[in-house]
Amino acid sequence: MSERKTLETGAPIDTIIFLGTAGARFMVSKQLAASGGMWLNLSGTQLLIDPGPGCIVQATKRKLNAEKLSAIIISHRHLDHSADANVMVEAMTGGGFRRRGQLFLPADALAPEPVVFSYLKNFVEGITVLEAEKTYRTGNISFKTSVRHVHPVETYGMVFTAADYTAGYITDTRYFEELAASYAGSDLIIVNMVLTEPRPPVDHLSKQDVERLIKEIKPKIAILNHFGMHVWQARPWLVAEEIAQKTGVRVIAARDGMKFDLSQLKELPELK
Ligand SMILES: [Zn+2]
């Protein structure tokens, strides 16, 4: 697949493609929305984040070529973030015949029960165990992991730094005081909002939590993603509108297959 370039500068267009917007068990097992994760193209580097169930179907349907990926990044081992890791590793490495690409994931996604089969581990160029608040490089970009999220398994969000933008991915977590600081300075945040109302034993973000995070981080744009059943029933775009009104920040609800062009961030003023 050839890179799309801007006419003026010849620079690659920075995009995020949403290969699914379903979050948590019911949405995923019923496939009310797809659950394939996100495909990023930043400064010419292609990354696959959280390849959930159906990632291979969603990616190939959109003619995304896994052999162009620099890396597959898994925020945590839950099924809706890692189920297609094996098939995507195989796709990234040309069926295992071309040793290439990197795999990033937390330690507990590798042992004692790895989300990637042992025989596939040799197909990739390198496996890197993610730790809290560390910076990693792949292709032309770097990303920094967040503090460890409060979630039943080891979980990290990340902030990607490309030539012109920073984009934070706030993956599954409960809200906690130190969360926003990890994403400070992000031009864009993508936030997994599973719940409408807080449900205390459930370690996921609710609408109120997301409002609070947006007020704290002050991104130029926030994209809501990873919807649970209640958010889905409340219509994600209406929830986005409500949060936008309360925060004064542009808030978008992701849709399956949505391609977000990061260059629009340039035109928006800083809110800080
Ligand atoms: Zn999870």
mmCIF file of C-alpha atoms and ligand atoms in Angstrom:
data_model
loop_
_atom_site.group_PDB
_atom_site.id
_atom_site.type_symbol
_atom_site.label_atom_id
_atom_site.label_comp_id
_atom_site.label_asym_id
_atom_site.label_seq_id
_atom_site.Cartn_x
_atom_site.Cartn_y
_atom_site.Cartn_z
ATOM 1 C CA MET A 1 0.000 0.000 0.000
ATOM 2 C CA SER A 2 1.474 3.353 -0.941
ATOM 3 C CA GLU A 3 1.546 6.140 1.625
ATOM 4 C CA ARG A 4 -0.962 8.918 1.165
ATOM 5 C CA LYS A 5 0.907 12.220 1.109
ATOM 6 C CA THR A 6 -0.195 15.798 1.399
ATOM 7 C CA LEU A 7 0.048 17.734 -1.847
ATOM 8 C CA GLU A 8 1.774 20.759 -0.303
ATOM 9 C CA THR A 9 4.528 19.177 1.711
ATOM 10 C CA GLY A 10 4.826 15.615 0.455
ATOM 11 C CA ALA A 11 4.781 14.539 4.092
ATOM 12 C CA PRO A 12 2.826 11.425 5.004
ATOM 13 C CA ILE A 13 -0.667 12.094 6.278
ATOM 14 C CA ASP A 14 -0.958 11.190 9.940
ATOM 15 C CA THR A 15 -4.064 9.141 10.564
ATOM 16 C CA ILE A 16 -5.735 6.917 13.093
ATOM 17 C CA ILE A 17 -8.104 4.276 11.760
ATOM 18 C CA PHE A 18 -10.562 2.761 14.215
ATOM 19 C CA LEU A 19 -10.886 -0.960 13.524
ATOM 20 C CA GLY A 20 -13.538 -1.257 16.202
ATOM 21 C CA THR A 21 -15.355 0.688 18.884
ATOM 22 C CA ALA A 22 -16.768 -2.094 21.059
ATOM 23 C CA GLY A 23 -15.590 -2.325 24.643
ATOM 24 C CA ALA A 24 -16.057 -5.039 27.214
ATOM 25 C CA ARG A 25 -17.701 -8.413 26.981
ATOM 26 C CA PHE A 26 -21.269 -7.978 25.787
ATOM 27 C CA MET A 27 -20.485 -5.519 23.029
ATOM 28 C CA VAL A 28 -17.608 -7.680 21.844
ATOM 29 C CA SER A 29 -19.229 -11.108 22.075
ATOM 30 C CA LYS A 30 -22.316 -9.917 20.247
ATOM 31 C CA GLN A 31 -20.199 -7.828 17.830
ATOM 32 C CA LEU A 32 -22.649 -4.952 18.132
ATOM 33 C CA ALA A 33 -19.639 -2.965 17.043
ATOM 34 C CA ALA A 34 -16.322 -4.269 15.722
ATOM 35 C CA SER A 35 -13.418 -4.819 18.121
ATOM 36 C CA GLY A 36 -10.216 -4.724 16.057
ATOM 37 C CA GLY A 37 -8.244 -1.969 17.829
ATOM 38 C CA MET A 38 -6.575 1.015 16.159
ATOM 39 C CA TRP A 39 -4.214 1.403 13.236
ATOM 40 C CA LEU A 40 -1.970 4.466 13.491
ATOM 41 C CA ASN A 41 0.080 6.054 10.773
ATOM 42 C CA LEU A 42 2.324 8.666 12.403
ATOM 43 C CA SER A 43 5.180 10.345 10.530
ATOM 44 C CA GLY A 44 5.179 7.414 8.104
ATOM 45 C CA THR A 45 5.321 4.783 10.853
ATOM 46 C CA GLN A 46 2.421 2.337 11.031
ATOM 47 C CA LEU A 47 1.396 0.858 14.370
ATOM 48 C CA LEU A 48 -1.337 -1.501 15.428
ATOM 49 C CA ILE A 49 -2.711 -0.996 18.923
ATOM 50 C CA ASP A 50 -4.786 -3.551 20.838
ATOM 51 C CA PRO A 51 -5.729 -6.104 18.164
ATOM 52 C CA GLY A 52 -8.994 -7.388 19.580
ATOM 53 C CA PRO A 53 -11.287 -10.037 18.059
ATOM 54 C CA GLY A 54 -11.758 -9.512 14.327
ATOM 55 C CA CYS A 55 -8.730 -7.241 13.833
ATOM 56 C CA ILE A 56 -7.523 -9.276 10.848
ATOM 57 C CA VAL A 57 -10.963 -9.042 9.229
ATOM 58 C CA GLN A 58 -11.295 -5.285 9.862
ATOM 59 C CA ALA A 59 -7.737 -4.545 8.689
ATOM 60 C CA THR A 60 -7.857 -6.572 5.477
ATOM 61 C CA LYS A 61 -11.335 -5.262 4.649
ATOM 62 C CA ARG A 62 -9.784 -1.774 4.637
ATOM 63 C CA LYS A 63 -6.768 -2.949 2.624
ATOM 64 C CA LEU A 64 -4.370 -2.172 5.459
ATOM 65 C CA ASN A 65 -1.175 -4.106 4.901
ATOM 66 C CA ALA A 66 0.185 -5.667 8.082
ATOM 67 C CA GLU A 67 3.581 -6.125 6.429
ATOM 68 C CA LYS A 68 3.968 -2.335 6.679
ATOM 69 C CA LEU A 69 3.542 -2.307 10.449
ATOM 70 C CA SER A 70 6.539 -1.276 12.539
ATOM 71 C CA ALA A 71 4.992 -2.668 15.680
ATOM 72 C CA ILE A 72 2.035 -4.198 17.426
ATOM 73 C CA ILE A 73 1.384 -2.688 20.853
ATOM 74 C CA ILE A 74 -0.844 -4.376 23.423
ATOM 75 C CA SER A 75 -1.980 -2.232 26.362
ATOM 76 C CA HIS A 76 -3.089 -5.262 28.396
ATOM 77 C CA ARG A 77 -3.894 -8.915 28.072
ATOM 78 C CA HIS A 78 -7.703 -8.772 28.132
ATOM 79 C CA LEU A 79 -9.283 -10.576 25.203
ATOM 80 C CA ASP A 80 -10.847 -7.457 23.664
ATOM 81 C CA HIS A 81 -7.318 -5.998 23.348
ATOM 82 C CA SER A 82 -5.265 -9.029 22.360
ATOM 83 C CA ALA A 83 -7.373 -11.827 20.842
ATOM 84 C CA ASP A 84 -6.012 -11.321 17.319
ATOM 85 C CA ALA A 85 -2.394 -10.756 18.410
ATOM 86 C CA ASN A 86 -1.308 -14.124 17.031
ATOM 87 C CA VAL A 87 -2.807 -13.738 13.585
ATOM 88 C CA MET A 88 -1.592 -10.135 13.350
ATOM 89 C CA VAL A 89 1.966 -11.169 14.254
ATOM 90 C CA GLU A 90 1.781 -13.747 11.497
ATOM 91 C CA ALA A 91 0.414 -11.133 9.064
ATOM 92 C CA MET A 92 3.082 -8.564 10.037
ATOM 93 C CA THR A 93 5.838 -11.077 9.359
ATOM 94 C CA GLY A 94 4.545 -12.337 5.997
ATOM 95 C CA GLY A 95 3.340 -15.597 7.492
ATOM 96 C CA GLY A 96 6.512 -15.862 9.543
ATOM 97 C CA PHE A 97 8.764 -15.907 6.462
ATOM 98 C CA ARG A 98 10.054 -12.343 6.977
ATOM 99 C CA ARG A 99 11.421 -11.742 10.431
ATOM 100 C CA ARG A 100 10.383 -8.161 11.106
ATOM 101 C CA GLY A 101 8.381 -5.824 13.335
ATOM 102 C CA GLN A 102 8.259 -5.349 17.054
ATOM 103 C CA LEU A 103 5.842 -6.440 19.716
ATOM 104 C CA PHE A 104 5.293 -4.350 22.860
ATOM 105 C CA LEU A 105 3.255 -5.677 25.773
ATOM 106 C CA PRO A 106 3.151 -5.774 29.584
ATOM 107 C CA ALA A 107 5.013 -8.571 31.378
ATOM 108 C CA ASP A 108 1.846 -10.377 32.438
ATOM 109 C CA ALA A 109 0.741 -10.613 28.811
ATOM 110 C CA LEU A 110 3.808 -12.817 28.218
ATOM 111 C CA ALA A 111 3.962 -14.986 31.320
ATOM 112 C CA PRO A 112 2.821 -17.278 32.763
ATOM 113 C CA GLU A 113 0.209 -17.490 30.020
ATOM 114 C CA PRO A 114 1.377 -15.636 26.903
ATOM 115 C CA VAL A 115 -1.146 -13.928 24.617
ATOM 116 C CA VAL A 116 1.218 -14.756 21.737
ATOM 117 C CA PHE A 117 2.081 -18.399 21.027
ATOM 118 C CA SER A 118 5.702 -19.433 21.619
ATOM 119 C CA TYR A 119 6.342 -20.432 18.006
ATOM 120 C CA LEU A 120 5.303 -16.959 16.806
ATOM 121 C CA LYS A 121 7.683 -15.118 19.128
ATOM 122 C CA ASN A 122 10.625 -15.851 16.818
ATOM 123 C CA PHE A 123 8.833 -14.331 13.845
ATOM 124 C CA VAL A 124 9.161 -10.765 15.171
ATOM 125 C CA GLU A 125 12.356 -8.752 15.309
ATOM 126 C CA GLY A 126 11.965 -7.944 18.959
ATOM 127 C CA ILE A 127 9.662 -8.286 21.921
ATOM 128 C CA THR A 128 9.723 -5.446 24.430
ATOM 129 C CA VAL A 129 8.119 -5.674 27.850
ATOM 130 C CA LEU A 130 6.333 -2.434 28.684
ATOM 131 C CA GLU A 131 6.922 -0.784 32.039
ATOM 132 C CA ALA A 132 5.355 2.283 33.606
ATOM 133 C CA GLU A 133 6.524 5.729 32.479
ATOM 134 C CA LYS A 134 9.217 4.591 30.063
ATOM 135 C CA THR A 135 9.910 5.866 26.566
ATOM 136 C CA TYR A 136 10.164 3.487 23.610
ATOM 137 C CA ARG A 137 11.074 4.021 19.976
ATOM 138 C CA THR A 138 9.744 2.335 16.883
ATOM 139 C CA GLY A 139 10.182 3.560 13.315
ATOM 140 C CA ASN A 140 10.069 7.375 13.245
ATOM 141 C CA ILE A 141 8.141 7.841 16.447
ATOM 142 C CA SER A 142 8.487 7.407 20.155
ATOM 143 C CA PHE A 143 5.886 6.709 22.785
ATOM 144 C CA LYS A 144 5.844 6.942 26.544
ATOM 145 C CA THR A 145 3.823 4.640 28.745
ATOM 146 C CA SER A 146 1.554 6.045 31.456
ATOM 147 C CA VAL A 147 1.549 5.173 35.120
ATOM 148 C CA ARG A 148 0.166 1.699 35.660
ATOM 149 C CA HIS A 149 -3.586 1.844 35.225
ATOM 150 C CA VAL A 150 -5.980 0.494 37.838
ATOM 151 C CA HIS A 151 -7.418 -2.497 36.035
ATOM 152 C CA PRO A 152 -7.516 -6.213 36.930
ATOM 153 C CA VAL A 153 -4.416 -7.004 34.825
ATOM 154 C CA GLU A 154 -1.169 -5.083 34.177
ATOM 155 C CA THR A 155 -2.235 -2.190 31.944
ATOM 156 C CA TYR A 156 -0.515 0.871 30.461
ATOM 157 C CA GLY A 157 -1.803 3.673 28.292
ATOM 158 C CA MET A 158 0.620 5.581 26.128
ATOM 159 C CA VAL A 159 1.403 8.951 24.594
ATOM 160 C CA PHE A 160 2.720 8.885 21.018
ATOM 161 C CA THR A 161 4.992 11.662 19.846
ATOM 162 C CA ALA A 162 5.081 12.226 16.097
ATOM 163 C CA ALA A 163 6.737 15.114 14.262
ATOM 164 C CA ASP A 164 3.818 17.537 14.710
ATOM 165 C CA TYR A 165 1.524 16.081 17.368
ATOM 166 C CA THR A 166 1.225 14.128 20.555
ATOM 167 C CA ALA A 167 -1.625 11.663 20.907
ATOM 168 C CA GLY A 168 -2.520 9.942 24.166
ATOM 169 C CA TYR A 169 -4.337 6.645 24.347
ATOM 170 C CA ILE A 170 -6.096 6.227 27.695
ATOM 171 C CA THR A 171 -6.854 2.530 27.683
ATOM 172 C CA ASP A 172 -8.972 0.628 30.218
ATOM 173 C CA THR A 173 -8.697 1.849 33.789
ATOM 174 C CA ARG A 174 -10.579 3.056 36.813
ATOM 175 C CA TYR A 175 -10.270 6.824 37.426
ATOM 176 C CA PHE A 176 -7.552 7.772 39.914
ATOM 177 C CA GLU A 177 -5.885 11.039 40.895
ATOM 178 C CA GLU A 178 -2.569 10.495 39.099
ATOM 179 C CA LEU A 179 -4.067 9.389 35.803
ATOM 180 C CA ALA A 180 -4.301 12.764 34.023
ATOM 181 C CA ALA A 181 -0.657 13.695 34.677
ATOM 182 C CA SER A 182 0.520 10.834 32.457
ATOM 183 C CA TYR A 183 -1.328 12.347 29.491
ATOM 184 C CA ALA A 184 -0.576 16.033 30.137
ATOM 185 C CA GLY A 185 0.319 17.965 27.003
ATOM 186 C CA SER A 186 -1.467 15.593 24.587
ATOM 187 C CA ASP A 187 -2.969 17.413 21.594
ATOM 188 C CA LEU A 188 -5.359 14.529 21.168
ATOM 189 C CA ILE A 189 -6.608 11.939 23.601
ATOM 190 C CA ILE A 190 -8.383 8.726 22.709
ATOM 191 C CA VAL A 191 -10.193 7.490 25.758
ATOM 192 C CA ASN A 192 -11.824 4.142 26.415
ATOM 193 C CA MET A 193 -15.174 4.946 27.957
ATOM 194 C CA VAL A 194 -16.987 1.723 28.777
ATOM 195 C CA LEU A 195 -19.543 3.108 31.248
ATOM 196 C CA THR A 196 -22.133 5.873 31.400
ATOM 197 C CA GLU A 197 -22.325 5.873 35.211
ATOM 198 C CA PRO A 198 -19.540 4.779 37.600
ATOM 199 C CA ARG A 199 -20.021 1.196 38.800
ATOM 200 C CA PRO A 200 -17.585 1.007 41.704
ATOM 201 C CA PRO A 201 -16.383 -2.589 41.481
ATOM 202 C CA VAL A 202 -15.804 -2.220 37.722
ATOM 203 C CA ASP A 203 -12.388 -0.803 36.794
ATOM 204 C CA HIS A 204 -13.522 1.251 33.802
ATOM 205 C CA LEU A 205 -14.033 4.935 33.031
ATOM 206 C CA SER A 206 -17.525 6.454 33.094
ATOM 207 C CA LYS A 207 -18.855 9.582 31.418
ATOM 208 C CA GLN A 208 -18.151 11.675 34.551
ATOM 209 C CA ASP A 209 -14.608 10.312 34.759
ATOM 210 C CA VAL A 210 -13.974 11.233 31.138
ATOM 211 C CA GLU A 211 -15.323 14.763 31.686
ATOM 212 C CA ARG A 212 -12.947 15.183 34.589
ATOM 213 C CA LEU A 213 -9.988 13.827 32.600
ATOM 214 C CA ILE A 214 -10.697 16.155 29.678
ATOM 215 C CA LYS A 215 -10.853 19.148 32.031
ATOM 216 C CA GLU A 216 -7.562 18.094 33.592
ATOM 217 C CA ILE A 217 -5.654 17.237 30.393
ATOM 218 C CA LYS A 218 -7.199 19.952 28.145
ATOM 219 C CA PRO A 219 -6.506 18.290 24.794
ATOM 220 C CA LYS A 220 -7.507 20.017 21.561
ATOM 221 C CA ILE A 221 -9.698 17.055 20.659
ATOM 222 C CA ALA A 222 -10.891 14.006 22.600
ATOM 223 C CA ILE A 223 -12.087 10.865 20.838
ATOM 224 C CA LEU A 224 -14.306 8.507 22.805
ATOM 225 C CA ASN A 225 -13.898 4.808 22.047
ATOM 226 C CA HIS A 226 -14.417 1.290 23.405
ATOM 227 C CA PHE A 227 -18.084 1.603 24.253
ATOM 228 C CA GLY A 228 -19.893 -0.647 26.695
ATOM 229 C CA MET A 229 -23.538 -1.545 26.276
ATOM 230 C CA HIS A 230 -24.888 1.423 28.233
ATOM 231 C CA VAL A 231 -22.873 3.955 26.257
ATOM 232 C CA TRP A 232 -23.988 2.237 23.063
ATOM 233 C CA GLN A 233 -27.641 2.469 24.104
ATOM 234 C CA ALA A 234 -27.195 6.127 25.058
ATOM 235 C CA ARG A 235 -25.758 6.712 21.524
ATOM 236 C CA PRO A 236 -22.044 7.519 21.701
ATOM 237 C CA TRP A 237 -22.345 10.667 19.558
ATOM 238 C CA LEU A 238 -24.935 12.138 21.947
ATOM 239 C CA VAL A 239 -22.692 11.339 24.910
ATOM 240 C CA ALA A 240 -19.802 13.020 23.052
ATOM 241 C CA GLU A 241 -21.910 16.129 22.472
ATOM 242 C CA GLU A 242 -22.853 16.307 26.138
ATOM 243 C CA ILE A 243 -19.221 15.995 27.264
ATOM 244 C CA ALA A 244 -18.177 18.635 24.707
ATOM 245 C CA GLN A 245 -20.719 21.076 26.149
ATOM 246 C CA LYS A 246 -19.576 20.462 29.694
ATOM 247 C CA THR A 247 -15.851 20.711 28.954
ATOM 248 C CA GLY A 248 -15.627 23.185 26.064
ATOM 249 C CA VAL A 249 -13.370 20.708 24.238
ATOM 250 C CA ARG A 250 -14.195 19.183 20.865
ATOM 251 C CA VAL A 251 -15.282 15.599 21.584
ATOM 252 C CA ILE A 252 -15.850 12.980 18.890
ATOM 253 C CA ALA A 253 -17.349 9.518 19.284
ATOM 254 C CA ALA A 254 -15.316 7.036 17.245
ATOM 255 C CA ARG A 255 -17.157 4.939 14.657
ATOM 256 C CA ASP A 256 -16.098 1.613 13.207
ATOM 257 C CA GLY A 257 -13.804 2.363 10.286
ATOM 258 C CA MET A 258 -13.455 6.070 11.127
ATOM 259 C CA LYS A 259 -10.251 7.559 9.776
ATOM 260 C CA PHE A 260 -9.118 10.514 11.843
ATOM 261 C CA ASP A 261 -6.720 12.928 10.157
ATOM 262 C CA LEU A 262 -4.368 14.377 12.761
ATOM 263 C CA SER A 263 -3.419 17.378 10.636
ATOM 264 C CA GLN A 264 -6.685 19.067 11.741
ATOM 265 C CA LEU A 265 -5.084 19.445 15.175
ATOM 266 C CA LYS A 266 -2.755 22.062 13.702
ATOM 267 C CA GLU A 267 -5.619 24.422 12.965
ATOM 268 C CA LEU A 268 -6.988 24.328 16.485
ATOM 269 C CA PRO A 269 -5.730 26.779 19.096
ATOM 270 C CA GLU A 270 -4.086 25.609 22.320
ATOM 271 C CA LEU A 271 -6.530 25.535 25.230
ATOM 272 C CA LYS A 272 -3.855 25.562 27.886
HETATM 273 ZN ZN ZN B 1 -9.552 -4.470 29.958
#
